[in-house]
Coordinates of C-alpha atoms in Angstrom, one line a residue:
M22 CA 8.4 -20.7 2.9
F23 CA 6.8 -17.1 2.5
S24 CA 6.8 -15.7 -0.6
Y25 CA 6.5 -11.7 -0.8
Y26 CA 4.3 -10.4 -3.8
G27 CA 5.2 -12.6 -5.8
A28 CA 5.3 -13.3 -9.1
L29 CA 1.3 -15.1 -9.0
C30 CA 0.1 -12.7 -6.8
T31 CA 1.8 -10.0 -9.4
E32 CA -0.6 -11.4 -11.7
V33 CA -4.0 -11.1 -10.2
Y34 CA -2.7 -7.9 -8.8
D35 CA -2.4 -6.6 -12.5
I36 CA -6.6 -8.6 -13.1
T37 CA -8.0 -6.9 -10.0
K38 CA -6.2 -3.4 -9.6
P39 CA -5.4 -2.6 -13.3
E40 CA -4.0 1.6 -13.4
G41 CA -5.8 4.5 -13.0
Y42 CA -8.9 1.8 -10.8
S43 CA -9.3 4.1 -8.2
I44 CA -10.2 2.0 -4.6
D45 CA -12.9 4.4 -2.8
G46 CA -12.6 7.4 -5.2
D47 CA -8.5 7.0 -3.4
I48 CA -6.7 8.4 -6.8
E49 CA -9.5 11.9 -6.9
Y50 CA -9.2 12.2 -3.6
Y51 CA -4.8 12.6 -3.5
L52 CA -5.8 13.9 -6.7
E53 CA -7.3 17.1 -4.9
R54 CA -4.9 16.6 -1.9
L55 CA -1.7 17.2 -3.7
K56 CA -3.4 20.2 -6.1
G57 CA -0.1 22.8 -6.4
T58 CA 2.4 20.4 -5.4
R59 CA 5.8 21.4 -7.9
G60 CA 8.2 19.3 -6.6
K61 CA 8.9 15.5 -6.6
I62 CA 6.3 13.5 -5.2
L63 CA 7.6 9.6 -3.6
E64 CA 4.3 7.2 -3.5
A65 CA 5.9 3.9 -1.4
C66 CA 4.7 0.9 -1.9
V67 CA 3.9 1.7 -5.6
G68 CA 3.4 -2.1 -6.5
S69 CA 2.4 -2.2 -10.0
G70 CA 1.4 1.2 -10.8
R71 CA -2.3 1.3 -10.7
F72 CA -2.2 5.0 -8.5
L73 CA 1.1 6.3 -9.8
I74 CA 0.2 6.1 -13.6
P75 CA -2.6 8.3 -13.3
L76 CA -1.2 10.8 -10.9
L77 CA 1.4 10.6 -13.7
E78 CA -0.5 11.2 -16.2
K79 CA -1.9 14.3 -14.8
G80 CA 1.6 16.1 -14.9
L81 CA 2.8 15.1 -11.7
I82 CA 7.0 14.3 -10.6
V83 CA 6.2 10.9 -9.0
D84 CA 9.0 7.8 -8.4
G85 CA 7.8 5.0 -7.2
F86 CA 9.0 3.0 -4.4
D87 CA 8.5 -1.5 -3.6
Y88 CA 10.1 -4.4 -1.9
S89 CA 8.4 -6.7 -4.7
P90 CA 11.0 -7.2 -7.6
E91 CA 8.0 -8.5 -9.8
M92 CA 5.3 -6.0 -9.0
L93 CA 8.2 -2.8 -10.0
D94 CA 9.0 -5.1 -13.3
S95 CA 4.7 -5.2 -14.0
C96 CA 4.7 -1.7 -13.0
R97 CA 7.8 -0.4 -15.4
K98 CA 5.9 -2.7 -18.2
R99 CA 2.7 -0.6 -17.7
C100 CA 4.6 2.6 -17.5
R101 CA 6.3 1.8 -20.9
E102 CA 2.9 1.3 -23.0
K103 CA 1.5 4.7 -21.7
G104 CA 5.3 6.6 -22.8
L105 CA 6.0 6.6 -19.1
N106 CA 9.2 6.3 -17.7
P107 CA 9.6 7.2 -14.0
K108 CA 11.8 6.3 -11.3
L109 CA 11.4 3.0 -9.8
Y110 CA 13.5 2.3 -6.4
E111 CA 13.8 -1.1 -4.9
G112 CA 13.9 -1.8 -1.1
N113 CA 12.5 -2.2 2.5
L114 CA 10.7 1.6 3.7
S115 CA 11.9 0.7 6.8
S116 CA 15.5 1.6 6.3
F117 CA 16.3 2.8 2.2
S118 CA 18.4 6.0 1.6
L119 CA 17.4 8.1 -2.1
E120 CA 19.2 10.8 -3.4
S121 CA 15.9 12.8 -3.8
K122 CA 14.0 14.5 -1.6
Y123 CA 10.9 15.1 -1.9
E124 CA 8.1 18.0 -1.5
A125 CA 5.2 15.1 -0.4
I126 CA 5.7 11.6 -0.1
V127 CA 2.2 9.1 -0.3
I128 CA 1.4 5.5 1.3
P129 CA -2.5 5.6 -0.1
T130 CA -5.3 2.8 1.0
G131 CA -3.8 1.1 3.5
S132 CA -0.4 -0.2 2.1
F133 CA 1.6 1.5 5.1
C134 CA -0.3 -1.1 7.3
L135 CA 1.7 -3.5 5.5
I136 CA 5.3 -2.2 6.9
E137 CA 6.5 -3.9 10.1
N138 CA 8.5 -1.0 11.7
A139 CA 6.4 1.7 11.6
T140 CA 8.6 4.0 13.5
D141 CA 11.6 4.0 11.1
A142 CA 9.4 3.9 8.2
L143 CA 8.2 7.7 9.2
K144 CA 12.1 8.5 10.0
C145 CA 13.1 7.3 6.6
F146 CA 10.1 9.1 5.3
Y147 CA 11.4 12.4 7.2
D148 CA 14.9 12.3 5.7
H149 CA 13.5 12.3 2.5
L150 CA 11.3 15.0 2.1
I151 CA 12.1 19.1 1.9
P152 CA 11.2 21.3 4.9
G153 CA 7.5 21.8 4.8
G154 CA 7.3 18.4 2.8
R155 CA 4.5 16.9 3.9
V156 CA 3.7 12.9 4.3
I157 CA 0.5 11.7 3.3
V158 CA -0.7 8.1 5.2
D159 CA -4.0 6.0 4.9
L160 CA -4.3 3.3 7.5
Q161 CA -6.9 0.7 7.9
I162 CA -8.7 -0.2 11.1
P163 CA -9.9 -3.9 10.7
N164 CA -13.3 -4.9 10.3
N165 CA -15.6 -8.0 10.3
W166 CA -12.5 -10.3 11.6
R167 CA -13.5 -14.0 11.9
T168 CA -10.4 -16.0 12.8
G169 CA -10.2 -20.0 10.7
E170 CA -12.4 -18.2 8.0
I171 CA -11.4 -19.3 4.4
T172 CA -12.7 -17.8 1.2
T173 CA -11.6 -18.6 -2.6
S174 CA -11.2 -16.6 -5.3
T175 CA -10.7 -17.8 -9.2
F176 CA -8.8 -15.5 -11.9
P177 CA -9.2 -16.7 -15.4
L178 CA -5.8 -16.2 -17.2
S179 CA -7.2 -17.9 -20.6
N180 CA -9.6 -20.5 -21.7
E181 CA -6.8 -23.1 -20.7
E182 CA -4.9 -21.6 -17.8
G183 CA -6.5 -20.0 -14.2
I184 CA -5.2 -18.6 -10.3
L185 CA -6.9 -19.8 -7.9
L186 CA -6.8 -17.8 -4.4
E187 CA -6.9 -18.7 -0.7
N188 CA -7.4 -16.5 1.7
K189 CA -7.3 -18.4 5.6
S190 CA -7.5 -15.9 8.6
I191 CA -5.1 -17.0 10.8
E192 CA -5.7 -14.8 14.0
I193 CA -6.1 -11.2 15.2
N194 CA -3.7 -9.8 17.9
W195 CA -5.6 -7.1 20.1
V196 CA -2.4 -6.8 22.4
D197 CA 0.1 -6.4 19.0
Q198 CA -2.4 -4.9 17.0
Y199 CA -2.1 -6.9 13.7
T200 CA -4.3 -9.7 11.5
L201 CA -2.9 -12.5 10.1
S202 CA -3.4 -14.0 7.2
Y203 CA -2.4 -16.8 4.7
L204 CA -3.1 -16.2 1.3
K205 CA -1.8 -19.3 -1.2
Y206 CA -2.3 -18.6 -5.0
E207 CA -2.3 -21.9 -7.5
K208 CA -2.0 -21.4 -11.3
W209 CA -4.0 -24.2 -13.1
R210 CA -3.6 -25.1 -16.5
K211 CA -5.8 -27.5 -18.1
G212 CA -6.7 -28.9 -14.5
K213 CA -3.2 -28.9 -14.1
L214 CA -1.3 -27.2 -10.6
V215 CA 2.0 -25.7 -12.3
D216 CA 2.5 -23.7 -10.0
T217 CA 1.7 -22.2 -6.2
E218 CA 2.7 -19.3 -3.9
L219 CA 2.0 -19.0 -0.2
Q220 CA 2.1 -15.6 1.5
K221 CA 2.2 -14.3 5.1
F222 CA -0.2 -11.7 5.4
A223 CA 0.2 -9.6 8.0
M224 CA -2.0 -5.9 8.7
R225 CA -1.3 -3.8 11.6
W226 CA -3.5 -0.7 12.6
Y227 CA -2.5 1.7 15.4
G228 CA -5.0 4.5 16.9
I229 CA -5.9 8.3 16.2
E230 CA -3.5 9.3 19.1
E231 CA -1.5 6.9 18.9
F232 CA -0.2 7.4 15.5
K233 CA 0.3 11.0 16.0
L234 CA 2.2 10.4 19.1
I235 CA 4.6 8.7 16.6
L236 CA 4.9 11.6 14.2
E237 CA 5.4 14.3 16.8
S238 CA 8.1 12.2 18.4
I239 CA 9.9 12.4 14.6
G240 CA 9.2 15.2 14.2
F241 CA 6.5 15.9 12.5
S242 CA 4.1 18.7 13.2
D243 CA 0.6 20.1 11.8
I244 CA -1.3 16.8 12.5
T245 CA -4.2 16.4 10.4
C246 CA -6.7 13.5 10.1
S247 CA -9.3 13.0 8.0
A248 CA -11.9 9.6 7.4
D249 CA -13.2 7.4 4.6
Y250 CA -11.6 9.7 1.6
T251 CA -13.3 12.8 2.9
Y252 CA -12.8 16.0 4.5
K253 CA -14.5 14.7 8.1
K254 CA -12.9 16.5 11.1
Q255 CA -13.8 13.5 13.5
P256 CA -13.6 9.9 12.8
S257 CA -16.5 8.0 13.7
K258 CA -16.5 5.0 15.1
E259 CA -17.8 3.3 11.7
C260 CA -14.6 4.8 9.8
Q261 CA -12.2 1.5 8.1
L262 CA -9.8 4.2 7.2
I263 CA -8.1 7.3 8.5
T264 CA -5.9 9.2 6.5
F265 CA -3.2 11.5 8.1
E266 CA -1.4 14.1 7.2
A267 CA 1.8 15.9 8.2
I268 CA 4.5 18.1 8.0
R269 CA 8.2 18.0 7.8
K270 CA 9.7 21.2 10.3

């Protein structure tokens, strides 16, 4: 019934998140955190290359990983246009196995919250890091949620064609800690509906101490966290995004 980052979603993503587009300063922040990294980096949830391409252009060695073949196709196309040829892998982040080992694994801007099984994913990350390697992960906290709220956006593709996106807030589950939305994409051409996709969009959240305990249980050490792409040591109640960094022993 549901798609997952399919063709229409990818088209909207490409419009709203072009390569090099920095979300709240995430690209600049991660470039600073990755300064001095000489080995390979893996960007999980790479999407269509918004974040990957500027890292490659700065000379970092970065592979990409994503569940969506449509997103990866778009990423390859964008990279070719820039003369770049990174290794891109398709698979499930909770159960992947790659030949490479990495000095750092990164997931910016809250994409980690899309992963259903955080512990299994973090175990895979741990197994793919070299000793002393780092994982850097952003977590988002839900804000201003209103169950039943519907928003509509339009994205012109040409004078005759465009995509309409309807976002409906279905529920917030305080026990299992997730929000659920339905995203309906419709492509229209000359006033006629020509394609549609329905996406189930679940975002999970974690408490700061809870996530530290998950990292520690897997074997990570030297765990630090900062807020909203600054180096605040104690995130305030108003913070919407927390960045965790941890080291493989």
